[in-house]
Every structure is written in structure tokens, then in C-alpha cells.
PDB file of C-alpha atoms in Angstrom:
ATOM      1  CA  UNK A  25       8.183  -3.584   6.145  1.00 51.00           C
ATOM      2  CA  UNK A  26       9.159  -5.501   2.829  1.00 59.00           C
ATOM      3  CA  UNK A  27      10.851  -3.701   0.330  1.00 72.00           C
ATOM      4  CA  UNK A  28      11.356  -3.838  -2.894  1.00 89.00           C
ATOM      5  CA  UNK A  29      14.619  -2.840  -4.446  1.00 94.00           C
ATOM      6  CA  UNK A  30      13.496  -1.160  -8.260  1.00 96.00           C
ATOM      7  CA  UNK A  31      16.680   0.021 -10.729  1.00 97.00           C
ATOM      8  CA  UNK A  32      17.657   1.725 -12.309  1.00 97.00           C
ATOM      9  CA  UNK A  33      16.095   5.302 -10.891  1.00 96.00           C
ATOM     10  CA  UNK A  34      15.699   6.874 -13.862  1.00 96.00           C
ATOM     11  CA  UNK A  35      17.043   6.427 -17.348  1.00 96.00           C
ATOM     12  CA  UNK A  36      17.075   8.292 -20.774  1.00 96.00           C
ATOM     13  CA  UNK A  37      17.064   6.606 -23.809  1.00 96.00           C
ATOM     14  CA  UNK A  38      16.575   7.376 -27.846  1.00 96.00           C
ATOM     15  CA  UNK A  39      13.326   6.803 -29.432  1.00 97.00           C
ATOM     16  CA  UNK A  40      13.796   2.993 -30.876  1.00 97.00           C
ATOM     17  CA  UNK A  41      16.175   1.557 -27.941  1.00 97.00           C
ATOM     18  CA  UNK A  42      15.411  -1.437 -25.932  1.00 97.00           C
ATOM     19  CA  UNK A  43      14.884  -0.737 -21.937  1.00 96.00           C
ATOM     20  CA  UNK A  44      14.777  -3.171 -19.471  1.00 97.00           C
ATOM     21  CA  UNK A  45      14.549  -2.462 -15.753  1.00 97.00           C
ATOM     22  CA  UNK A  46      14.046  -4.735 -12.496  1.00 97.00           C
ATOM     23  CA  UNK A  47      12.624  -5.223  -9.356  1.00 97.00           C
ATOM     24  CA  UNK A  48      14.178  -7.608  -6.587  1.00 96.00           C
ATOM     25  CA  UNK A  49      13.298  -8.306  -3.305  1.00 93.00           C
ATOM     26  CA  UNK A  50      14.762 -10.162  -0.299  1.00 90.00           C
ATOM     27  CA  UNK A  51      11.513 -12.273   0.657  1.00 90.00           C
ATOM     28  CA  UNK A  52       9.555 -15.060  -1.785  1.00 92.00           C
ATOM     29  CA  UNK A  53       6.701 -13.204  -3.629  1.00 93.00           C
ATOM     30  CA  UNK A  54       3.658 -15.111  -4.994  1.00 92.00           C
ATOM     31  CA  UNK A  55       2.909 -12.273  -7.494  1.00 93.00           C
ATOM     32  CA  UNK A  56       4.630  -9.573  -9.891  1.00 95.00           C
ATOM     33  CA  UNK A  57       2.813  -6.912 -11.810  1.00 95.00           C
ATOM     34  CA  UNK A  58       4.207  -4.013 -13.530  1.00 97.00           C
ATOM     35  CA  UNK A  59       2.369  -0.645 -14.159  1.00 96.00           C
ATOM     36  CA  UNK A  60       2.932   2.400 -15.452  1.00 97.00           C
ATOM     37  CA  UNK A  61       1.972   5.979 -13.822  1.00 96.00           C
ATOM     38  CA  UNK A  62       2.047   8.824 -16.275  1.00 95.00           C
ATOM     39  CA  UNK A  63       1.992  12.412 -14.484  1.00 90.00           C
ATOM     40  CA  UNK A  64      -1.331  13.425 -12.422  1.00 90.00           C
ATOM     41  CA  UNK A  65      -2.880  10.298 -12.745  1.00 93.00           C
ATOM     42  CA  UNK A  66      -3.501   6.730 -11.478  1.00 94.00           C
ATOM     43  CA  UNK A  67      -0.941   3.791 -12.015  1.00 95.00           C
ATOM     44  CA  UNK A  68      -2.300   1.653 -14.604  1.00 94.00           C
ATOM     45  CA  UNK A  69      -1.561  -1.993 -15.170  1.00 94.00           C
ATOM     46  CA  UNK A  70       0.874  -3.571 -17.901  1.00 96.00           C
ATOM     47  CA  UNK A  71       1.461  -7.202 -17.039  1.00 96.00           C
ATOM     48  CA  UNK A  72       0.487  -9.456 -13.786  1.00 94.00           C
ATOM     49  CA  UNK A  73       2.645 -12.341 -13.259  1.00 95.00           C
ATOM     50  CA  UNK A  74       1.590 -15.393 -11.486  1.00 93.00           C
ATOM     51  CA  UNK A  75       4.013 -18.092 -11.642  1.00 94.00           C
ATOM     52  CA  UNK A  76       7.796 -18.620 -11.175  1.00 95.00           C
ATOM     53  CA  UNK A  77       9.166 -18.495 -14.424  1.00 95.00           C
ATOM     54  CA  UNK A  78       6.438 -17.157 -16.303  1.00 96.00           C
ATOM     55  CA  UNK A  79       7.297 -15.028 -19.069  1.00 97.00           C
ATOM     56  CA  UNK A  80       4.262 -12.443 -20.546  1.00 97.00           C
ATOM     57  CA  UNK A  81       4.220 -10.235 -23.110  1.00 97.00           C
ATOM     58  CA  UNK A  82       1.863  -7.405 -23.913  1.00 96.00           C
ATOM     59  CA  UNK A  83       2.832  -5.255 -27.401  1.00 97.00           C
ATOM     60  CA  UNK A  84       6.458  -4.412 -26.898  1.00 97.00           C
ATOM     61  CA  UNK A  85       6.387  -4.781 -23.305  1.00 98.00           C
ATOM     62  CA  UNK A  86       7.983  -8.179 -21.816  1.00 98.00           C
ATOM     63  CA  UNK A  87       7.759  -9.342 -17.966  1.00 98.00           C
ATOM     64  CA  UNK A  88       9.529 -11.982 -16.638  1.00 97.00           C
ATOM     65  CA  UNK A  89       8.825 -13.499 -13.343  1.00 97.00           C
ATOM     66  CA  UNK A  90      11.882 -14.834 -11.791  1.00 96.00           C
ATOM     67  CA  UNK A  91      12.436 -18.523 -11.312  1.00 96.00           C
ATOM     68  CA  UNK A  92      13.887 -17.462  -7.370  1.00 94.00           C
ATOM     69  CA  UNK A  93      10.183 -16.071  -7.033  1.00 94.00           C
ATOM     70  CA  UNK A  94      12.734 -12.956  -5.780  1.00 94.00           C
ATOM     71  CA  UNK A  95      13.111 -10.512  -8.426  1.00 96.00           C
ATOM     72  CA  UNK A  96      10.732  -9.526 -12.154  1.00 98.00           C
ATOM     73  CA  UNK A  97      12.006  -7.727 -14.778  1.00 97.00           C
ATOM     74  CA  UNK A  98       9.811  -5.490 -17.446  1.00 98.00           C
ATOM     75  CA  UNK A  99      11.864  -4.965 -21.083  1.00 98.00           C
ATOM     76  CA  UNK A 100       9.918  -2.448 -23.689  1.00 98.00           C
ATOM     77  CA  UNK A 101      11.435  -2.802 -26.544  1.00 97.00           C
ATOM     78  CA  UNK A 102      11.820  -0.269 -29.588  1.00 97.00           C
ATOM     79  CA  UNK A 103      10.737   2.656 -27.584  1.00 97.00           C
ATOM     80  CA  UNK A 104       8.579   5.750 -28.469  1.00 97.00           C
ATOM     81  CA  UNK A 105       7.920   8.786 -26.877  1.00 95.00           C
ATOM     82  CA  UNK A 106       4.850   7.904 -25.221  1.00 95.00           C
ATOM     83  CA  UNK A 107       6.538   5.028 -23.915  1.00 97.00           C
ATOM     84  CA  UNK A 108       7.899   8.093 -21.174  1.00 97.00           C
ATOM     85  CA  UNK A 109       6.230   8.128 -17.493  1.00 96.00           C
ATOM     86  CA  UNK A 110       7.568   5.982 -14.217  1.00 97.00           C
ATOM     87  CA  UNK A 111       7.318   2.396 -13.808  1.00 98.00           C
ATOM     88  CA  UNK A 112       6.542   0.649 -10.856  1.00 97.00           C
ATOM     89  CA  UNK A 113       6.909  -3.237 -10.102  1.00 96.00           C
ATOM     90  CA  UNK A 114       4.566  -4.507  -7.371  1.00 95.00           C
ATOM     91  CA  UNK A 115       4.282  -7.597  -5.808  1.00 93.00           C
ATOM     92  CA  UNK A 116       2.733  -9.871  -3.390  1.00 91.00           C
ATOM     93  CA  UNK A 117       3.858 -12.292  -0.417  1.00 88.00           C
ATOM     94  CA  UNK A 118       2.088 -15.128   0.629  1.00 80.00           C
ATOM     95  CA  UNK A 119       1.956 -13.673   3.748  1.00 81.00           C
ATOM     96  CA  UNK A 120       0.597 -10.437   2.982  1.00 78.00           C
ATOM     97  CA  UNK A 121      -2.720 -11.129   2.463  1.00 77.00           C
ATOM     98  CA  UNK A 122      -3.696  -8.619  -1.013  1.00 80.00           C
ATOM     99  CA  UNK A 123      -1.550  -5.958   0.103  1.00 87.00           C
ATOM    100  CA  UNK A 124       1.013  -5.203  -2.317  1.00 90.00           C
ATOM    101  CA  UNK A 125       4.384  -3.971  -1.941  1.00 91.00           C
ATOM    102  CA  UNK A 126       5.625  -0.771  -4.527  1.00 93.00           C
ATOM    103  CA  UNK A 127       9.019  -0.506  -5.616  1.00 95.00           C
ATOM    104  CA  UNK A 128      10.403   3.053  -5.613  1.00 94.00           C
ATOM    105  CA  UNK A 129       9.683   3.404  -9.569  1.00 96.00           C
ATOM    106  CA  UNK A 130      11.752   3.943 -12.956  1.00 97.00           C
ATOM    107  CA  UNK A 131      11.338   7.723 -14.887  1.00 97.00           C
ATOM    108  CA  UNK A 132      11.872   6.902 -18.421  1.00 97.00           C
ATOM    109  CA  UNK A 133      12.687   9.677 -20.683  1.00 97.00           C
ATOM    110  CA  UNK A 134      12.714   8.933 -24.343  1.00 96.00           C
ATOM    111  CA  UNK A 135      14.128  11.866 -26.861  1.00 93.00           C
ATOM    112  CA  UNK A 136      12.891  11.471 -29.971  1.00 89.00           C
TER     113      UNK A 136
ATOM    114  CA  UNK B  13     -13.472  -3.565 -17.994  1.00 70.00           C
ATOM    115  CA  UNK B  14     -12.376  -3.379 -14.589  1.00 85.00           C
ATOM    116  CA  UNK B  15     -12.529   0.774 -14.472  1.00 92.00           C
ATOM    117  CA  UNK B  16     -11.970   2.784 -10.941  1.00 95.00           C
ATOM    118  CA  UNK B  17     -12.971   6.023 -10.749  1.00 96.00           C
ATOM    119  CA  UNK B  18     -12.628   8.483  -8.213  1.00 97.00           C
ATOM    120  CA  UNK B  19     -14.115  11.827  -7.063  1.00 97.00           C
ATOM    121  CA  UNK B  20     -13.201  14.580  -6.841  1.00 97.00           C
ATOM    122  CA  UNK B  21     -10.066  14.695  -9.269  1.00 96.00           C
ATOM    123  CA  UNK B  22      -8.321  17.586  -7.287  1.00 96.00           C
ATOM    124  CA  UNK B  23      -9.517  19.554  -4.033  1.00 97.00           C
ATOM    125  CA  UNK B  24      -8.247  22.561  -2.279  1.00 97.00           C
ATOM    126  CA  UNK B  25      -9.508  22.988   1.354  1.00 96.00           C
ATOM    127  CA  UNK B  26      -8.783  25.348   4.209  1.00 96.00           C
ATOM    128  CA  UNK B  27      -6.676  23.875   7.046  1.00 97.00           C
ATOM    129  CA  UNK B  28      -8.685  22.547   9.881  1.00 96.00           C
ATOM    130  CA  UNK B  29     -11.684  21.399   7.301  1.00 97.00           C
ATOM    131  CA  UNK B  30     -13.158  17.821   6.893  1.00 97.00           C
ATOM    132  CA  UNK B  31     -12.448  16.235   2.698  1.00 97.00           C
ATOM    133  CA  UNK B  32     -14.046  13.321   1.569  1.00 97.00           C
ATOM    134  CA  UNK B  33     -12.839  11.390  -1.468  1.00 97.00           C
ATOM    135  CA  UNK B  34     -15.160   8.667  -3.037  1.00 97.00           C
ATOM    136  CA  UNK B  35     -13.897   5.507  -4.890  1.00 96.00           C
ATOM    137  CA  UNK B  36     -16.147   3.644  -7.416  1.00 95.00           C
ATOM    138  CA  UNK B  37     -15.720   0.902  -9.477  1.00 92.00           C
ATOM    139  CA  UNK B  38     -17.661   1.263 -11.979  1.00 93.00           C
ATOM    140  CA  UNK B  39     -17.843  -1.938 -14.288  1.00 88.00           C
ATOM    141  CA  UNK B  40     -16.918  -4.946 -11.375  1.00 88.00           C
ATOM    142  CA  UNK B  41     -18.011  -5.509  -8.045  1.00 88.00           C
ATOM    143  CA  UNK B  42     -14.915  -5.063  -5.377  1.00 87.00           C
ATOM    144  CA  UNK B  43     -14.583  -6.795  -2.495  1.00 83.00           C
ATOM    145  CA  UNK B  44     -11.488  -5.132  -1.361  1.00 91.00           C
ATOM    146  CA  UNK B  45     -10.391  -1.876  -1.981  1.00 94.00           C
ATOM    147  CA  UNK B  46      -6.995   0.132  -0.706  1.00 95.00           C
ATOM    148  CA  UNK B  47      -6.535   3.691  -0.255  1.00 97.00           C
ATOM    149  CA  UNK B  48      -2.819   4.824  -1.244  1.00 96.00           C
ATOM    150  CA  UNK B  49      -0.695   7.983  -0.456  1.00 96.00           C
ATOM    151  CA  UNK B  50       1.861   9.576  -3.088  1.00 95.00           C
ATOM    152  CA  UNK B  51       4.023  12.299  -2.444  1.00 93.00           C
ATOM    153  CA  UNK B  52       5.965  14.061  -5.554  1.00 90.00           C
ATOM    154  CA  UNK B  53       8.652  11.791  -6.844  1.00 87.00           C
ATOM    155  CA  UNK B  54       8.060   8.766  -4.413  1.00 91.00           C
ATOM    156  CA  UNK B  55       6.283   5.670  -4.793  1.00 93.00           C
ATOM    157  CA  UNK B  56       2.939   4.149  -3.357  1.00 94.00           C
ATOM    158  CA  UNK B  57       2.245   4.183   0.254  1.00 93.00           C
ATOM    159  CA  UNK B  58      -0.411   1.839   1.794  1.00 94.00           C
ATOM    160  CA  UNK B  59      -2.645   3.628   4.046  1.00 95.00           C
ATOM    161  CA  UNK B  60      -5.401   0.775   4.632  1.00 95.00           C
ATOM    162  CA  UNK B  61      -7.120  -1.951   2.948  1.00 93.00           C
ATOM    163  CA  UNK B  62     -11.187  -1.533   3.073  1.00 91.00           C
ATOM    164  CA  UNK B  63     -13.408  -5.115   2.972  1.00 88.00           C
ATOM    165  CA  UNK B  64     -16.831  -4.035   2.053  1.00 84.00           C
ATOM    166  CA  UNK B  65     -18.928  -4.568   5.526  1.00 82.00           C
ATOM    167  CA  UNK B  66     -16.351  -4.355   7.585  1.00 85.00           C
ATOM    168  CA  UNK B  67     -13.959  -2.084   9.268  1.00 88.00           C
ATOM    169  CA  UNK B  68     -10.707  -1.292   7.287  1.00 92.00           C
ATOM    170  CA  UNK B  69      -7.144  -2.175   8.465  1.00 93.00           C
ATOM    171  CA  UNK B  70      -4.893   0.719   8.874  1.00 95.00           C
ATOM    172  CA  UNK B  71      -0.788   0.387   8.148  1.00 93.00           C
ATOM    173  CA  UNK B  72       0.892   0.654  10.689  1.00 92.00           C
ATOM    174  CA  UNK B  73       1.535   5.274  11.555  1.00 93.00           C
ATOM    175  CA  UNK B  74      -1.913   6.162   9.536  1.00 95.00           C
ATOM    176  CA  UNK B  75      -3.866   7.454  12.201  1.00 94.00           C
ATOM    177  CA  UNK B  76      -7.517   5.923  11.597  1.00 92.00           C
ATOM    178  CA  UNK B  77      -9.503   8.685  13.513  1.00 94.00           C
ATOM    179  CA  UNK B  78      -7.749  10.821  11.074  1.00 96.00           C
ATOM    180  CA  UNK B  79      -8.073   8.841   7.790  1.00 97.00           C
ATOM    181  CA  UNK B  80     -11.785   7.946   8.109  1.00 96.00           C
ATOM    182  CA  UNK B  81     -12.854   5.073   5.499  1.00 95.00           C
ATOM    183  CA  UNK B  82     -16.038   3.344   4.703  1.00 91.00           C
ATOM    184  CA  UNK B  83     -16.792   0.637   2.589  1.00 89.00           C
ATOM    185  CA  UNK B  84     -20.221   0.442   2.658  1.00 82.00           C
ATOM    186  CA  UNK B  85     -21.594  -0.990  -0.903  1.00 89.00           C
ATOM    187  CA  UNK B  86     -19.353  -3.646  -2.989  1.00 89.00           C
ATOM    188  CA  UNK B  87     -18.797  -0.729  -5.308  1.00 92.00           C
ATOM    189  CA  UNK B  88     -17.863   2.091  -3.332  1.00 93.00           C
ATOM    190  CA  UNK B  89     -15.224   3.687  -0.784  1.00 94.00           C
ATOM    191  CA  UNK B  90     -14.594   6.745   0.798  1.00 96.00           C
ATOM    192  CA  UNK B  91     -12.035   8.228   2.449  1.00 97.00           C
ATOM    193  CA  UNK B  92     -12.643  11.067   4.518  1.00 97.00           C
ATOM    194  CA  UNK B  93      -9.591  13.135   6.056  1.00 97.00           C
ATOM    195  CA  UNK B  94     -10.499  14.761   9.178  1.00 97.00           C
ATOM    196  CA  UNK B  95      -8.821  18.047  10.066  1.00 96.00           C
ATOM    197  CA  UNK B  96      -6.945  18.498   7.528  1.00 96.00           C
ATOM    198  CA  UNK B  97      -3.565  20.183   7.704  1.00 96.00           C
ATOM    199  CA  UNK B  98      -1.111  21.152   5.302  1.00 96.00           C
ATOM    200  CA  UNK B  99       0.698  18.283   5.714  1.00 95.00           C
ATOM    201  CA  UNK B 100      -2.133  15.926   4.824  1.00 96.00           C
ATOM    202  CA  UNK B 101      -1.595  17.747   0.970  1.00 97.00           C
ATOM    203  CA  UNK B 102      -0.639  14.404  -1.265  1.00 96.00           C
ATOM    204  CA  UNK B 103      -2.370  12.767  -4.625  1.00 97.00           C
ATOM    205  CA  UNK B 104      -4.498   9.839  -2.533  1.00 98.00           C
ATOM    206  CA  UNK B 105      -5.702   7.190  -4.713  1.00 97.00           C
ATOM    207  CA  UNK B 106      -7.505   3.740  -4.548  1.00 97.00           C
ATOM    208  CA  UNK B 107      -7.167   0.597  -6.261  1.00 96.00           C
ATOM    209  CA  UNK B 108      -9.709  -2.285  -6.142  1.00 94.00           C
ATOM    210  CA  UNK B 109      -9.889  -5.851  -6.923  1.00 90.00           C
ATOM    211  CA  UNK B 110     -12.066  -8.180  -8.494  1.00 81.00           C
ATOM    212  CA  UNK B 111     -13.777 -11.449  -6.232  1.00 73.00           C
ATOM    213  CA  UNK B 112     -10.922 -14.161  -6.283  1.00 73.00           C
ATOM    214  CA  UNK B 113      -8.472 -12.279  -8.178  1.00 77.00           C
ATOM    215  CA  UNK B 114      -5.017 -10.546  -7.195  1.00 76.00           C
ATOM    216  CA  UNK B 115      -4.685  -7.663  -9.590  1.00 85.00           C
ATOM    217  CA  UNK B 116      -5.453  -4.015  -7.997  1.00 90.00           C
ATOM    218  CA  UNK B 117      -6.967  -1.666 -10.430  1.00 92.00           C
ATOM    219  CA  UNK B 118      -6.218   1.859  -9.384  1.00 95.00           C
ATOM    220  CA  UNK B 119      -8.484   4.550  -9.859  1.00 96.00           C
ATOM    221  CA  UNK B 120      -7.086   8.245 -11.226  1.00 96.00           C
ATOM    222  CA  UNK B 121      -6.066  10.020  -8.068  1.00 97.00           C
ATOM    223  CA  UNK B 122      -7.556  12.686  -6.191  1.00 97.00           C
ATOM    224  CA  UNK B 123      -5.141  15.765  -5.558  1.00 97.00           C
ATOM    225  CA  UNK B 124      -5.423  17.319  -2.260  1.00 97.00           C
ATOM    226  CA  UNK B 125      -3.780  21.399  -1.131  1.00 97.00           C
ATOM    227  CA  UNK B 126      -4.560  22.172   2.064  1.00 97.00           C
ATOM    228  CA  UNK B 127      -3.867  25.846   2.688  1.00 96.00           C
TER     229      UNK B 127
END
């Protein structure tokens, strides 16, 4: 099935740097969300994306939805330590029905 | 709003034993709901999308006689695994979605050890 190519892996930053990490995909997708999964627990939802172009923000978190409808990015910016946990990108094709497709996730590591 | 719960939180069974896992949401009524499968340091994996009232669709390798879900009130899902082995031992958890929208709002995971 479709998949969706998330980067980087992993990184580890200092408390107050930037982050930005991506999600691209070889098919057209009709929707881009980003959430965040913190250990033993349930993904939970940062931004939904709708439209081509469409750029959202929520606090210090930044999605983009990419004018190819092909790829998203998420940015946090000035990070904190509870910014750590892994970040997946999800999306939808408009043939999929509601199904979503997971990207293999970012681990974020901030040292204070 | 738009809070998924899920019960029980963690269960340890014996091998060959029937586990059931319920699904709620609790503020919003969901037409669809989707049972996922996560293995340590992997992502999501679709097991089926449930429409309330009717049968669920299975991805393609979940074996549906073994993965046993109903979907029988707008606000409420269960997934029952059949058998279980220790193989079947993963953190299973559900999202849901509101009438006419796109967003899946995922519940907090039930952790399953089978011995």
C-alpha cells in the first residue's frame, strides 16, 4: 500500500532550537494532519490540513500543506523539553475512503 | 471535545484466551471508528475500519475471525482477539471520527502481554 516517506528518524536538539521535519509521499493526498504520540499512550492531534497550500499554526507548532498536494511539513519552533515524544504525519487520498496512511514517525529529543 | 477512551488501559492474558477491548467516544457521536496495531518503535498499522451497523472492513493479512469487531452503538467499538497468542502482544488502539469530518481522534491505547 501507500507510503509515506517521514524524515528525519530521529533528531536531538537543545532546548530553544527550531525543528522542522517532513512527510512526502508519491501519490496526491487530499489531507495532512500531524500528531504527536508521547510514550504509552494514544497519538494526539496537532494540526489537520485541508487544502493545498494551506499554512496552520497552533502555539509554536507550524504545518504546511504542500502546494504538490505530495508532501507537509510540521516546524516547532523554540523548543522545550516537553516538546520530546515521536511525531507522526498522516494523510489521506481521495481514493482511500477515511483510512489514513502513517508515516514511520520522528523521536525528538530535546536536552535542556 | 472530541475525547476517545478506551478500556482496559493494559491487559495480560494467558495464551489461548479470548480479550476484548472497548472503544468509546465519549463527548461525539462516531460514525466510523478504526482499530490500529503498534509494535515498539514502529508506526500505526490499520487493522480495520468499523461503520456503526455494519460489518467492519479488514486490511488486507488481519485475519477477521481472529480480530473480532463490533460496532454496535454510534459510540462504541470493540475489538475482541480470539485465541490469543504471544504474538498477538502489541499496544491496539482506536481512533474515531466525527459525522462529515476527516480528523481521527485516537483513543489512549490498550496494552496487550500474552504469556
Amino acid at each position: 500500500g501507500q507510503q509515506l516517506n517521514q524524515s528525519p528518524q530521529s533528531m536531538f536538539i537543545q532546548e530553544g532550537e527550531d525543528v522542522s521535519m517532513n512527510c512526502t509521499s508519491s501519490s496526491i493526498f487530499n489531507t495532512w494532519l500531524w500528531y504527536k504520540q508521547d510514550p504509552g499512550e494514544g497519538p494526539v492531534l496537532l494540526i489537520a490540513l485541508y487544502k493545498a497550500g494551506e499554512l496552520t499554526s497552533n502555539g509554536r507548532l507550524t504545518a504546511q500543506f504542500g502546494i504538490t498536494r505530495k508532501d507537509s511539513f510540521l516546524n516547532i519552533s523554540a523548543s522545550i523539553p516537553s516538546d520530546v515524544g515521536i511525531y507522526f504525519c498522516a494523510g489521506r487520498e481521495e481514493t482511500s475512503g477515511s483510512r489514513l496512511t502513517f508515516g514511520e514517525g520522528t523521536q525528538l529529543t530535546v536536552n535542556p | 471535545g472530541a475525547v476517545v477512551s478506551q478500556h482496559p488501559s493494559w491487559v495480560i492474558c494467558k495464551s489461548g484466551t479470548s480479550v476484548k477491548i472497548e472503544c468509546r467516544s465519549l463527548d461525539f457521536q462516531a460514525t466510523t471508528m478504526f482499530w490500529y496495531r503498534q509494535f515498539p518503535k514502529q508506526s500505526l498499522m490499520l487493522m480495520a475500519t468499523s461503520n456503526e451497523g455494519s460489518k467492519a472492513t479488514y486490511e488486507q493479512g488481519v485475519e477477521k475471525d481472529k480480530f473480532l469487531i463490533n460496532h454496535a452503538s454510534l459510540t462504541l467499538s470493540t475489538l475482541t482477539v480470539t485465541s490469543a497468542h504471544p504474538e498477538d502482544s502489541s499496544f491496539y488502539i482506536c481512533s474515531a471520527t466525527l459525522l462529515g469530518q476527516e480528523t481521527q481522534y485516537f483513543g489512549p491505547g490498550t496494552r496487550l502481554l500474552v504469556l
